[in-house]
């Protein structure tokens, strides 16, 4: 709507300057005096109710298109869109061939979602002036919004006949092709636009986007660099370039770019987050911590404090992290749920689960509608073996936010692990509907099908989708290996399972069920000694809270079958 106001105001001055040349009679002079008074009041920011009576007087004496345009403008500022449209329609009753009235009425109808009326008036405006590029752009935009690409392309071809050397034409054409997913054609049009105007920064920006979409990052980087040579302070393109550097693992270049931005905007939370994230990826955590501490001296922002706590926790400085989180929530005022959740998580890891419960309860008392706090409470109760309380809190989280995939997943997983997998399946599937690219949900549901020996093919397919998103996740690889094992593809399963455990070892972790799966594969291949060695190792972690009762029983049964004694 802002663009519409600016456009009307610009037309206003042009229109009235032409009207002024025609003023000869005293009544018209008085009307023009009212125009000047109205314009001055408008420039001074007067209330629209003071200006509108002047336009009623003006229209009686000088009912020119510009008077209707200005009056509509005042009504728009007042927020009365329907009245503004009515004034423009009245203007068209009197001046049916006014390009300005048709164009502005089309713009107005477009801005309030009346697409068909917008098309009607913009097409009429085009009939009256077939060379105005703005009309082509608006009409093409409307056709694209409606999915009518044939009409959009026909209009582009018409525009090309009128203005074959227009940079705007080829840029607009490229945008249409991008919307259609035709990136090679879009690139051709951008190259033509560049030929017409080699220094147009918008063309370079879209070239960068198209190269990204085509999977040509080097060319995208070059396009963005050329853009920045022309417009060096574009935050949008600087950020696009930075993100591209990160995607391509060119971390030093990304760090240099975001650090220079941070120097211009010290303490800016989003820029600090970028710099810290890159430094952590480069394993420069101490340097990242210094950046955060410096930013906090400038801007004691809760987001920055949370980042500091997370970083300290990641560095193994649990007590310092706890102090950061508790330092925020100790004032007894409501804060972001994540502060309570992180503080409770650290306390729970230290075995101080009652204190963790207290913190979460305090958070709930201050933020009773925060579903994530009930979800965290459910997880904590589950770790304490209080399954009924866990389920009750997980269920309440879903009541508070029935469209939250995390809450639905939490409830579904708890039901499944309590043996109520059919009920759990409903919540897990609903969570996946709402978040179909979530690898955690994909893997959990897939593994549930595989482990229970139901819907094996569907389970493997779900896990494979999770692995597309996280190809080196050891737990997802374990799920796939177990699925293949269940289908009798033992050798292939063994290869994948070994990879999963190698990745797990790199993380310095152990998992009884994954070792149990490996043992079962060795047994199926007749490698009894290797199976015994694997189950011996699995037994060490048999008391893990992550194991379900049937998983624990399966490991124990297999270990006993091999003659192993339990500790």
PDB file of N, CA and C in Angstrom, residues 100-198:
ATOM      1  N   UNK A 100      -4.811   7.350 -15.931  1.00  0.00           N
ATOM      2  CA  UNK A 100      -4.411   7.443 -14.514  1.00  0.00           C
ATOM      3  C   UNK A 100      -5.448   6.822 -13.592  1.00  0.00           C
ATOM      4  N   UNK A 101      -6.737   7.134 -13.828  1.00  0.00           N
ATOM      5  CA  UNK A 101      -7.790   6.581 -12.964  1.00  0.00           C
ATOM      6  C   UNK A 101      -7.881   5.067 -13.091  1.00  0.00           C
ATOM      7  N   UNK A 102      -7.825   4.547 -14.312  1.00  0.00           N
ATOM      8  CA  UNK A 102      -7.869   3.086 -14.490  1.00  0.00           C
ATOM      9  C   UNK A 102      -6.664   2.414 -13.832  1.00  0.00           C
ATOM     10  N   UNK A 103      -5.482   2.998 -14.023  1.00  0.00           N
ATOM     11  CA  UNK A 103      -4.273   2.387 -13.475  1.00  0.00           C
ATOM     12  C   UNK A 103      -4.305   2.365 -11.945  1.00  0.00           C
ATOM     13  N   UNK A 104      -4.670   3.525 -11.350  1.00  0.00           N
ATOM     14  CA  UNK A 104      -4.671   3.595  -9.885  1.00  0.00           C
ATOM     15  C   UNK A 104      -5.780   2.743  -9.280  1.00  0.00           C
ATOM     16  N   UNK A 105      -6.917   2.683  -9.958  1.00  0.00           N
ATOM     17  CA  UNK A 105      -8.003   1.829  -9.450  1.00  0.00           C
ATOM     18  C   UNK A 105      -7.586   0.355  -9.540  1.00  0.00           C
ATOM     19  N   UNK A 106      -6.893  -0.001 -10.615  1.00  0.00           N
ATOM     20  CA  UNK A 106      -6.370  -1.369 -10.726  1.00  0.00           C
ATOM     21  C   UNK A 106      -5.389  -1.683  -9.615  1.00  0.00           C
ATOM     22  N   UNK A 107      -4.503  -0.734  -9.314  1.00  0.00           N
ATOM     23  CA  UNK A 107      -3.546  -0.894  -8.213  1.00  0.00           C
ATOM     24  C   UNK A 107      -4.258  -1.071  -6.878  1.00  0.00           C
ATOM     25  N   UNK A 108      -5.289  -0.243  -6.667  1.00  0.00           N
ATOM     26  CA  UNK A 108      -6.031  -0.311  -5.409  1.00  0.00           C
ATOM     27  C   UNK A 108      -6.730  -1.657  -5.257  1.00  0.00           C
ATOM     28  N   UNK A 109      -7.417  -2.092  -6.302  1.00  0.00           N
ATOM     29  CA  UNK A 109      -8.109  -3.385  -6.230  1.00  0.00           C
ATOM     30  C   UNK A 109      -7.113  -4.531  -6.049  1.00  0.00           C
ATOM     31  N   UNK A 110      -5.957  -4.408  -6.650  1.00  0.00           N
ATOM     32  CA  UNK A 110      -4.932  -5.445  -6.481  1.00  0.00           C
ATOM     33  C   UNK A 110      -4.464  -5.512  -5.027  1.00  0.00           C
ATOM     34  N   UNK A 111      -4.291  -4.332  -4.426  1.00  0.00           N
ATOM     35  CA  UNK A 111      -3.767  -4.289  -3.049  1.00  0.00           C
ATOM     36  C   UNK A 111      -4.759  -4.832  -2.028  1.00  0.00           C
ATOM     37  N   UNK A 112      -6.059  -4.810  -2.352  1.00  0.00           N
ATOM     38  CA  UNK A 112      -7.058  -5.321  -1.398  1.00  0.00           C
ATOM     39  C   UNK A 112      -7.580  -6.710  -1.801  1.00  0.00           C
ATOM     40  N   UNK A 113      -6.887  -7.335  -2.777  1.00  0.00           N
ATOM     41  CA  UNK A 113      -7.184  -8.726  -3.116  1.00  0.00           C
ATOM     42  C   UNK A 113      -8.329  -8.938  -4.078  1.00  0.00           C
ATOM     43  N   UNK A 114      -8.782  -7.866  -4.755  1.00  0.00           N
ATOM     44  CA  UNK A 114      -9.853  -8.023  -5.751  1.00  0.00           C
ATOM     45  C   UNK A 114      -9.206  -8.150  -7.128  1.00  0.00           C
ATOM     46  N   UNK A 115      -8.656  -9.336  -7.374  1.00  0.00           N
ATOM     47  CA  UNK A 115      -7.842  -9.571  -8.555  1.00  0.00           C
ATOM     48  C   UNK A 115      -8.568  -9.370  -9.875  1.00  0.00           C
ATOM     49  N   UNK A 116      -9.828  -9.822  -9.961  1.00  0.00           N
ATOM     50  CA  UNK A 116     -10.555  -9.714 -11.230  1.00  0.00           C
ATOM     51  C   UNK A 116     -10.825  -8.259 -11.601  1.00  0.00           C
ATOM     52  N   UNK A 117     -11.213  -7.456 -10.604  1.00  0.00           N
ATOM     53  CA  UNK A 117     -11.439  -6.027 -10.859  1.00  0.00           C
ATOM     54  C   UNK A 117     -10.129  -5.335 -11.216  1.00  0.00           C
ATOM     55  N   UNK A 118      -9.058  -5.753 -10.553  1.00  0.00           N
ATOM     56  CA  UNK A 118      -7.738  -5.190 -10.860  1.00  0.00           C
ATOM     57  C   UNK A 118      -7.369  -5.478 -12.314  1.00  0.00           C
ATOM     58  N   UNK A 119      -7.593  -6.714 -12.736  1.00  0.00           N
ATOM     59  CA  UNK A 119      -7.300  -7.082 -14.124  1.00  0.00           C
ATOM     60  C   UNK A 119      -8.126  -6.252 -15.111  1.00  0.00           C
ATOM     61  N   UNK A 120      -9.387  -6.038 -14.794  1.00  0.00           N
ATOM     62  CA  UNK A 120     -10.274  -5.276 -15.664  1.00  0.00           C
ATOM     63  C   UNK A 120      -9.720  -3.861 -15.909  1.00  0.00           C
ATOM     64  N   UNK A 121      -9.365  -3.184 -14.825  1.00  0.00           N
ATOM     65  CA  UNK A 121      -8.924  -1.787 -14.952  1.00  0.00           C
ATOM     66  C   UNK A 121      -7.504  -1.675 -15.491  1.00  0.00           C
ATOM     67  N   UNK A 122      -6.636  -2.614 -15.116  1.00  0.00           N
ATOM     68  CA  UNK A 122      -5.265  -2.552 -15.630  1.00  0.00           C
ATOM     69  C   UNK A 122      -5.227  -2.869 -17.135  1.00  0.00           C
ATOM     70  N   UNK A 123      -6.071  -3.788 -17.572  1.00  0.00           N
ATOM     71  CA  UNK A 123      -6.142  -4.072 -19.012  1.00  0.00           C
ATOM     72  C   UNK A 123      -6.668  -2.870 -19.781  1.00  0.00           C
ATOM     73  N   UNK A 124      -7.645  -2.158 -19.182  1.00  0.00           N
ATOM     74  CA  UNK A 124      -8.150  -0.939 -19.824  1.00  0.00           C
ATOM     75  C   UNK A 124      -7.056   0.132 -19.866  1.00  0.00           C
ATOM     76  N   UNK A 125      -6.265   0.228 -18.786  1.00  0.00           N
ATOM     77  CA  UNK A 125      -5.158   1.185 -18.756  1.00  0.00           C
ATOM     78  C   UNK A 125      -4.151   0.864 -19.860  1.00  0.00           C
ATOM     79  N   UNK A 126      -3.936  -0.440 -20.089  1.00  0.00           N
ATOM     80  CA  UNK A 126      -2.996  -0.850 -21.128  1.00  0.00           C
ATOM     81  C   UNK A 126      -3.515  -0.494 -22.521  1.00  0.00           C
ATOM     82  N   UNK A 127      -4.829  -0.596 -22.706  1.00  0.00           N
ATOM     83  CA  UNK A 127      -5.420  -0.193 -23.984  1.00  0.00           C
ATOM     84  C   UNK A 127      -5.190   1.300 -24.238  1.00  0.00           C
ATOM     85  N   UNK A 128      -5.249   2.082 -23.154  1.00  0.00           N
ATOM     86  CA  UNK A 128      -5.100   3.535 -23.272  1.00  0.00           C
ATOM     87  C   UNK A 128      -3.643   3.963 -23.427  1.00  0.00           C
ATOM     88  N   UNK A 129      -2.732   3.145 -22.896  1.00  0.00           N
ATOM     89  CA  UNK A 129      -1.301   3.468 -23.012  1.00  0.00           C
ATOM     90  C   UNK A 129      -0.515   2.161 -23.054  1.00  0.00           C
ATOM     91  N   UNK A 130      -0.229   1.705 -24.257  1.00  0.00           N
ATOM     92  CA  UNK A 130       0.418   0.397 -24.423  1.00  0.00           C
ATOM     93  C   UNK A 130       1.921   0.441 -24.206  1.00  0.00           C
ATOM     94  N   UNK A 131       2.462   1.606 -23.829  1.00  0.00           N
ATOM     95  CA  UNK A 131       3.911   1.711 -23.640  1.00  0.00           C
ATOM     96  C   UNK A 131       4.315   1.844 -22.166  1.00  0.00           C
ATOM     97  N   UNK A 132       3.339   1.898 -21.276  1.00  0.00           N
ATOM     98  CA  UNK A 132       3.652   2.084 -19.859  1.00  0.00           C
ATOM     99  C   UNK A 132       4.102   0.760 -19.228  1.00  0.00           C
ATOM    100  N   UNK A 133       5.368   0.684 -18.841  1.00  0.00           N
ATOM    101  CA  UNK A 133       5.934  -0.581 -18.330  1.00  0.00           C
ATOM    102  C   UNK A 133       5.314  -1.009 -17.009  1.00  0.00           C
ATOM    103  N   UNK A 134       4.878  -0.017 -16.216  1.00  0.00           N
ATOM    104  CA  UNK A 134       4.282  -0.359 -14.912  1.00  0.00           C
ATOM    105  C   UNK A 134       3.032  -1.211 -15.097  1.00  0.00           C
ATOM    106  N   UNK A 135       2.238  -0.911 -16.105  1.00  0.00           N
ATOM    107  CA  UNK A 135       1.001  -1.658 -16.325  1.00  0.00           C
ATOM    108  C   UNK A 135       1.318  -3.101 -16.701  1.00  0.00           C
ATOM    109  N   UNK A 136       2.290  -3.289 -17.586  1.00  0.00           N
ATOM    110  CA  UNK A 136       2.698  -4.653 -17.943  1.00  0.00           C
ATOM    111  C   UNK A 136       3.136  -5.431 -16.696  1.00  0.00           C
ATOM    112  N   UNK A 137       3.966  -4.777 -15.866  1.00  0.00           N
ATOM    113  CA  UNK A 137       4.489  -5.454 -14.673  1.00  0.00           C
ATOM    114  C   UNK A 137       3.369  -5.872 -13.728  1.00  0.00           C
ATOM    115  N   UNK A 138       2.397  -4.953 -13.497  1.00  0.00           N
ATOM    116  CA  UNK A 138       1.299  -5.269 -12.579  1.00  0.00           C
ATOM    117  C   UNK A 138       0.416  -6.385 -13.141  1.00  0.00           C
ATOM    118  N   UNK A 139       0.090  -6.282 -14.430  1.00  0.00           N
ATOM    119  CA  UNK A 139      -0.761  -7.312 -15.033  1.00  0.00           C
ATOM    120  C   UNK A 139      -0.090  -8.679 -15.020  1.00  0.00           C
ATOM    121  N   UNK A 140       1.171  -8.717 -15.379  1.00  0.00           N
ATOM    122  CA  UNK A 140       1.901  -9.992 -15.390  1.00  0.00           C
ATOM    123  C   UNK A 140       1.954 -10.574 -13.987  1.00  0.00           C
ATOM    124  N   UNK A 141       2.192  -9.695 -12.997  1.00  0.00           N
ATOM    125  CA  UNK A 141       2.200 -10.151 -11.603  1.00  0.00           C
ATOM    126  C   UNK A 141       0.878 -10.778 -11.203  1.00  0.00           C
ATOM    127  N   UNK A 142      -0.225 -10.167 -11.621  1.00  0.00           N
ATOM    128  CA  UNK A 142      -1.554 -10.714 -11.303  1.00  0.00           C
ATOM    129  C   UNK A 142      -1.786 -12.063 -11.977  1.00  0.00           C
ATOM    130  N   UNK A 143      -1.396 -12.167 -13.242  1.00  0.00           N
ATOM    131  CA  UNK A 143      -1.573 -13.441 -13.956  1.00  0.00           C
ATOM    132  C   UNK A 143      -0.746 -14.549 -13.299  1.00  0.00           C
ATOM    133  N   UNK A 144       0.463 -14.217 -12.869  1.00  0.00           N
ATOM    134  CA  UNK A 144       1.314 -15.215 -12.202  1.00  0.00           C
ATOM    135  C   UNK A 144       0.692 -15.637 -10.877  1.00  0.00           C
ATOM    136  N   UNK A 145       0.161 -14.667 -10.114  1.00  0.00           N
ATOM    137  CA  UNK A 145      -0.503 -14.996  -8.839  1.00  0.00           C
ATOM    138  C   UNK A 145      -1.660 -15.966  -9.054  1.00  0.00           C
ATOM    139  N   UNK A 146      -2.350 -15.811 -10.183  1.00  0.00           N
ATOM    140  CA  UNK A 146      -3.484 -16.685 -10.486  1.00  0.00           C
ATOM    141  C   UNK A 146      -3.054 -17.996 -11.152  1.00  0.00           C
ATOM    142  N   UNK A 147      -1.739 -18.127 -11.447  1.00  0.00           N
ATOM    143  CA  UNK A 147      -1.235 -19.329 -12.094  1.00  0.00           C
ATOM    144  C   UNK A 147      -1.514 -19.370 -13.584  1.00  0.00           C
ATOM    145  N   UNK A 148      -1.883 -18.227 -14.166  1.00  0.00           N
ATOM    146  CA  UNK A 148      -2.188 -18.159 -15.596  1.00  0.00           C
ATOM    147  C   UNK A 148      -0.918 -17.749 -16.354  1.00  0.00           C
ATOM    148  N   UNK A 149      -0.030 -18.708 -16.517  1.00  0.00           N
ATOM    149  CA  UNK A 149       1.267 -18.422 -17.138  1.00  0.00           C
ATOM    150  C   UNK A 149       1.151 -18.167 -18.642  1.00  0.00           C
ATOM    151  N   UNK A 150       0.141 -18.748 -19.271  1.00  0.00           N
ATOM    152  CA  UNK A 150      -0.061 -18.499 -20.701  1.00  0.00           C
ATOM    153  C   UNK A 150      -0.367 -17.024 -20.944  1.00  0.00           C
ATOM    154  N   UNK A 151      -1.253 -16.471 -20.125  1.00  0.00           N
ATOM    155  CA  UNK A 151      -1.608 -15.054 -20.261  1.00  0.00           C
ATOM    156  C   UNK A 151      -0.397 -14.173 -19.955  1.00  0.00           C
ATOM    157  N   UNK A 152       0.373 -14.569 -18.934  1.00  0.00           N
ATOM    158  CA  UNK A 152       1.566 -13.795 -18.572  1.00  0.00           C
ATOM    159  C   UNK A 152       2.565 -13.780 -19.720  1.00  0.00           C
ATOM    160  N   UNK A 153       2.807 -14.921 -20.324  1.00  0.00           N
ATOM    161  CA  UNK A 153       3.773 -15.010 -21.430  1.00  0.00           C
ATOM    162  C   UNK A 153       3.278 -14.277 -22.678  1.00  0.00           C
ATOM    163  N   UNK A 154       1.969 -14.339 -22.917  1.00  0.00           N
ATOM    164  CA  UNK A 154       1.404 -13.610 -24.064  1.00  0.00           C
ATOM    165  C   UNK A 154       1.608 -12.106 -23.893  1.00  0.00           C
ATOM    166  N   UNK A 155       1.434 -11.647 -22.666  1.00  0.00           N
ATOM    167  CA  UNK A 155       1.618 -10.228 -22.380  1.00  0.00           C
ATOM    168  C   UNK A 155       3.093  -9.830 -22.492  1.00  0.00           C
ATOM    169  N   UNK A 156       3.964 -10.706 -22.084  1.00  0.00           N
ATOM    170  CA  UNK A 156       5.402 -10.447 -22.216  1.00  0.00           C
ATOM    171  C   UNK A 156       5.802 -10.321 -23.692  1.00  0.00           C
ATOM    172  N   UNK A 157       5.225 -11.179 -24.514  1.00  0.00           N
ATOM    173  CA  UNK A 157       5.516 -11.111 -25.958  1.00  0.00           C
ATOM    174  C   UNK A 157       4.997  -9.803 -26.563  1.00  0.00           C
ATOM    175  N   UNK A 158       3.828  -9.367 -26.080  1.00  0.00           N
ATOM    176  CA  UNK A 158       3.268  -8.090 -26.543  1.00  0.00           C
ATOM    177  C   UNK A 158       4.177  -6.937 -26.115  1.00  0.00           C
ATOM    178  N   UNK A 159       4.637  -6.982 -24.867  1.00  0.00           N
ATOM    179  CA  UNK A 159       5.541  -5.959 -24.330  1.00  0.00           C
ATOM    180  C   UNK A 159       6.830  -5.916 -25.154  1.00  0.00           C
ATOM    181  N   UNK A 160       7.328  -7.088 -25.540  1.00  0.00           N
ATOM    182  CA  UNK A 160       8.573  -7.155 -26.308  1.00  0.00           C
ATOM    183  C   UNK A 160       8.428  -6.450 -27.665  1.00  0.00           C
ATOM    184  N   UNK A 161       7.243  -6.546 -28.263  1.00  0.00           N
ATOM    185  CA  UNK A 161       7.021  -5.873 -29.547  1.00  0.00           C
ATOM    186  C   UNK A 161       7.043  -4.354 -29.383  1.00  0.00           C
ATOM    187  N   UNK A 162       6.542  -3.901 -28.222  1.00  0.00           N
ATOM    188  CA  UNK A 162       6.476  -2.460 -27.951  1.00  0.00           C
ATOM    189  C   UNK A 162       7.840  -1.922 -27.525  1.00  0.00           C
ATOM    190  N   UNK A 163       8.560  -2.698 -26.708  1.00  0.00           N
ATOM    191  CA  UNK A 163       9.843  -2.214 -26.168  1.00  0.00           C
ATOM    192  C   UNK A 163      10.875  -3.348 -26.191  1.00  0.00           C
ATOM    193  N   UNK A 164      11.405  -3.670 -27.380  1.00  0.00           N
ATOM    194  CA  UNK A 164      12.321  -4.820 -27.504  1.00  0.00           C
ATOM    195  C   UNK A 164      13.652  -4.661 -26.780  1.00  0.00           C
ATOM    196  N   UNK A 165      13.977  -3.441 -26.359  1.00  0.00           N
ATOM    197  CA  UNK A 165      15.259  -3.223 -25.674  1.00  0.00           C
ATOM    198  C   UNK A 165      15.074  -2.840 -24.206  1.00  0.00           C
ATOM    199  N   UNK A 166      13.947  -3.225 -23.645  1.00  0.00           N
ATOM    200  CA  UNK A 166      13.655  -2.881 -22.245  1.00  0.00           C
ATOM    201  C   UNK A 166      14.297  -3.878 -21.290  1.00  0.00           C
ATOM    202  N   UNK A 167      15.141  -3.401 -20.426  1.00  0.00           N
ATOM    203  CA  UNK A 167      15.750  -4.254 -19.383  1.00  0.00           C
ATOM    204  C   UNK A 167      14.666  -4.784 -18.446  1.00  0.00           C
ATOM    205  N   UNK A 168      13.695  -3.918 -18.092  1.00  0.00           N
ATOM    206  CA  UNK A 168      12.607  -4.331 -17.189  1.00  0.00           C
ATOM    207  C   UNK A 168      11.808  -5.488 -17.769  1.00  0.00           C
ATOM    208  N   UNK A 169      11.604  -5.475 -19.089  1.00  0.00           N
ATOM    209  CA  UNK A 169      10.883  -6.564 -19.756  1.00  0.00           C
ATOM    210  C   UNK A 169      11.557  -7.901 -19.498  1.00  0.00           C
ATOM    211  N   UNK A 170      12.842  -7.984 -19.780  1.00  0.00           N
ATOM    212  CA  UNK A 170      13.546  -9.267 -19.671  1.00  0.00           C
ATOM    213  C   UNK A 170      13.724  -9.695 -18.215  1.00  0.00           C
ATOM    214  N   UNK A 171      13.853  -8.718 -17.331  1.00  0.00           N
ATOM    215  CA  UNK A 171      13.930  -9.047 -15.903  1.00  0.00           C
ATOM    216  C   UNK A 171      12.604  -9.632 -15.428  1.00  0.00           C
ATOM    217  N   UNK A 172      11.495  -8.998 -15.831  1.00  0.00           N
ATOM    218  CA  UNK A 172      10.169  -9.511 -15.458  1.00  0.00           C
ATOM    219  C   UNK A 172       9.952 -10.905 -16.035  1.00  0.00           C
ATOM    220  N   UNK A 173      10.373 -11.105 -17.271  1.00  0.00           N
ATOM    221  CA  UNK A 173      10.240 -12.408 -17.930  1.00  0.00           C
ATOM    222  C   UNK A 173      11.016 -13.483 -17.151  1.00  0.00           C
ATOM    223  N   UNK A 174      12.216 -13.112 -16.725  1.00  0.00           N
ATOM    224  CA  UNK A 174      13.040 -14.047 -15.938  1.00  0.00           C
ATOM    225  C   UNK A 174      12.342 -14.432 -14.639  1.00  0.00           C
ATOM    226  N   UNK A 175      11.710 -13.459 -13.983  1.00  0.00           N
ATOM    227  CA  UNK A 175      11.012 -13.733 -12.721  1.00  0.00           C
ATOM    228  C   UNK A 175       9.859 -14.708 -12.944  1.00  0.00           C
ATOM    229  N   UNK A 176       9.167 -14.548 -14.060  1.00  0.00           N
ATOM    230  CA  UNK A 176       8.060 -15.473 -14.385  1.00  0.00           C
ATOM    231  C   UNK A 176       8.606 -16.884 -14.571  1.00  0.00           C
ATOM    232  N   UNK A 177       9.686 -17.010 -15.334  1.00  0.00           N
ATOM    233  CA  UNK A 177      10.288 -18.334 -15.540  1.00  0.00           C
ATOM    234  C   UNK A 177      10.781 -18.951 -14.222  1.00  0.00           C
ATOM    235  N   UNK A 178      11.309 -18.111 -13.338  1.00  0.00           N
ATOM    236  CA  UNK A 178      11.749 -18.616 -12.029  1.00  0.00           C
ATOM    237  C   UNK A 178      10.576 -19.175 -11.248  1.00  0.00           C
ATOM    238  N   UNK A 179       9.448 -18.469 -11.293  1.00  0.00           N
ATOM    239  CA  UNK A 179       8.240 -18.944 -10.604  1.00  0.00           C
ATOM    240  C   UNK A 179       7.782 -20.286 -11.176  1.00  0.00           C
ATOM    241  N   UNK A 180       7.998 -20.468 -12.481  1.00  0.00           N
ATOM    242  CA  UNK A 180       7.603 -21.713 -13.146  1.00  0.00           C
ATOM    243  C   UNK A 180       8.640 -22.823 -12.961  1.00  0.00           C
ATOM    244  N   UNK A 181       9.798 -22.489 -12.346  1.00  0.00           N
ATOM    245  CA  UNK A 181      10.856 -23.480 -12.156  1.00  0.00           C
ATOM    246  C   UNK A 181      11.695 -23.710 -13.397  1.00  0.00           C
ATOM    247  N   UNK A 182      11.586 -22.801 -14.390  1.00  0.00           N
ATOM    248  CA  UNK A 182      12.344 -22.928 -15.646  1.00  0.00           C
ATOM    249  C   UNK A 182      13.600 -22.059 -15.545  1.00  0.00           C
ATOM    250  N   UNK A 183      14.612 -22.584 -14.843  1.00  0.00           N
ATOM    251  CA  UNK A 183      15.761 -21.750 -14.482  1.00  0.00           C
ATOM    252  C   UNK A 183      16.691 -21.457 -15.663  1.00  0.00           C
ATOM    253  N   UNK A 184      16.815 -22.386 -16.594  1.00  0.00           N
ATOM    254  CA  UNK A 184      17.666 -22.130 -17.765  1.00  0.00           C
ATOM    255  C   UNK A 184      17.080 -21.011 -18.618  1.00  0.00           C
ATOM    256  N   UNK A 185      15.746 -21.043 -18.823  1.00  0.00           N
ATOM    257  CA  UNK A 185      15.083 -19.984 -19.585  1.00  0.00           C
ATOM    258  C   UNK A 185      15.181 -18.648 -18.848  1.00  0.00           C
ATOM    259  N   UNK A 186      15.057 -18.703 -17.511  1.00  0.00           N
ATOM    260  CA  UNK A 186      15.171 -17.481 -16.710  1.00  0.00           C
ATOM    261  C   UNK A 186      16.554 -16.861 -16.888  1.00  0.00           C
ATOM    262  N   UNK A 187      17.577 -17.716 -16.900  1.00  0.00           N
ATOM    263  CA  UNK A 187      18.948 -17.231 -17.054  1.00  0.00           C
ATOM    264  C   UNK A 187      19.145 -16.567 -18.420  1.00  0.00           C
ATOM    265  N   UNK A 188      18.552 -17.144 -19.455  1.00  0.00           N
ATOM    266  CA  UNK A 188      18.647 -16.552 -20.805  1.00  0.00           C
ATOM    267  C   UNK A 188      18.068 -15.135 -20.810  1.00  0.00           C
ATOM    268  N   UNK A 189      16.919 -14.962 -20.162  1.00  0.00           N
ATOM    269  CA  UNK A 189      16.284 -13.644 -20.128  1.00  0.00           C
ATOM    270  C   UNK A 189      17.109 -12.659 -19.286  1.00  0.00           C
ATOM    271  N   UNK A 190      17.707 -13.130 -18.209  1.00  0.00           N
ATOM    272  CA  UNK A 190      18.549 -12.264 -17.377  1.00  0.00           C
ATOM    273  C   UNK A 190      19.787 -11.818 -18.158  1.00  0.00           C
ATOM    274  N   UNK A 191      20.334 -12.721 -18.931  1.00  0.00           N
ATOM    275  CA  UNK A 191      21.506 -12.367 -19.752  1.00  0.00           C
ATOM    276  C   UNK A 191      21.129 -11.322 -20.794  1.00  0.00           C
ATOM    277  N   UNK A 192      19.891 -11.434 -21.343  1.00  0.00           N
ATOM    278  CA  UNK A 192      19.422 -10.426 -22.295  1.00  0.00           C
ATOM    279  C   UNK A 192      19.208  -9.083 -21.575  1.00  0.00           C
ATOM    280  N   UNK A 193      18.650  -9.138 -20.356  1.00  0.00           N
ATOM    281  CA  UNK A 193      18.450  -7.913 -19.573  1.00  0.00           C
ATOM    282  C   UNK A 193      19.791  -7.241 -19.290  1.00  0.00           C
ATOM    283  N   UNK A 194      20.791  -8.061 -18.991  1.00  0.00           N
ATOM    284  CA  UNK A 194      22.128  -7.531 -18.703  1.00  0.00           C
ATOM    285  C   UNK A 194      22.734  -6.881 -19.949  1.00  0.00           C
ATOM    286  N   UNK A 195      22.431  -7.449 -21.093  1.00  0.00           N
ATOM    287  CA  UNK A 195      22.919  -6.872 -22.346  1.00  0.00           C
ATOM    288  C   UNK A 195      22.335  -5.469 -22.545  1.00  0.00           C
ATOM    289  N   UNK A 196      21.059  -5.301 -22.175  1.00  0.00           N
ATOM    290  CA  UNK A 196      20.408  -4.000 -22.320  1.00  0.00           C
ATOM    291  C   UNK A 196      20.882  -3.007 -21.263  1.00  0.00           C
ATOM    292  N   UNK A 197      21.218  -3.519 -20.062  1.00  0.00           N
ATOM    293  CA  UNK A 197      21.697  -2.641 -18.985  1.00  0.00           C
ATOM    294  C   UNK A 197      22.721  -3.406 -18.140  1.00  0.00           C
ATOM    295  N   UNK A 198      23.999  -3.348 -18.532  1.00  0.00           N
ATOM    296  CA  UNK A 198      25.041  -4.162 -17.866  1.00  0.00           C
ATOM    297  C   UNK A 198      25.232  -3.847 -16.381  1.00  0.00           C
TER     298      UNK A 198
END
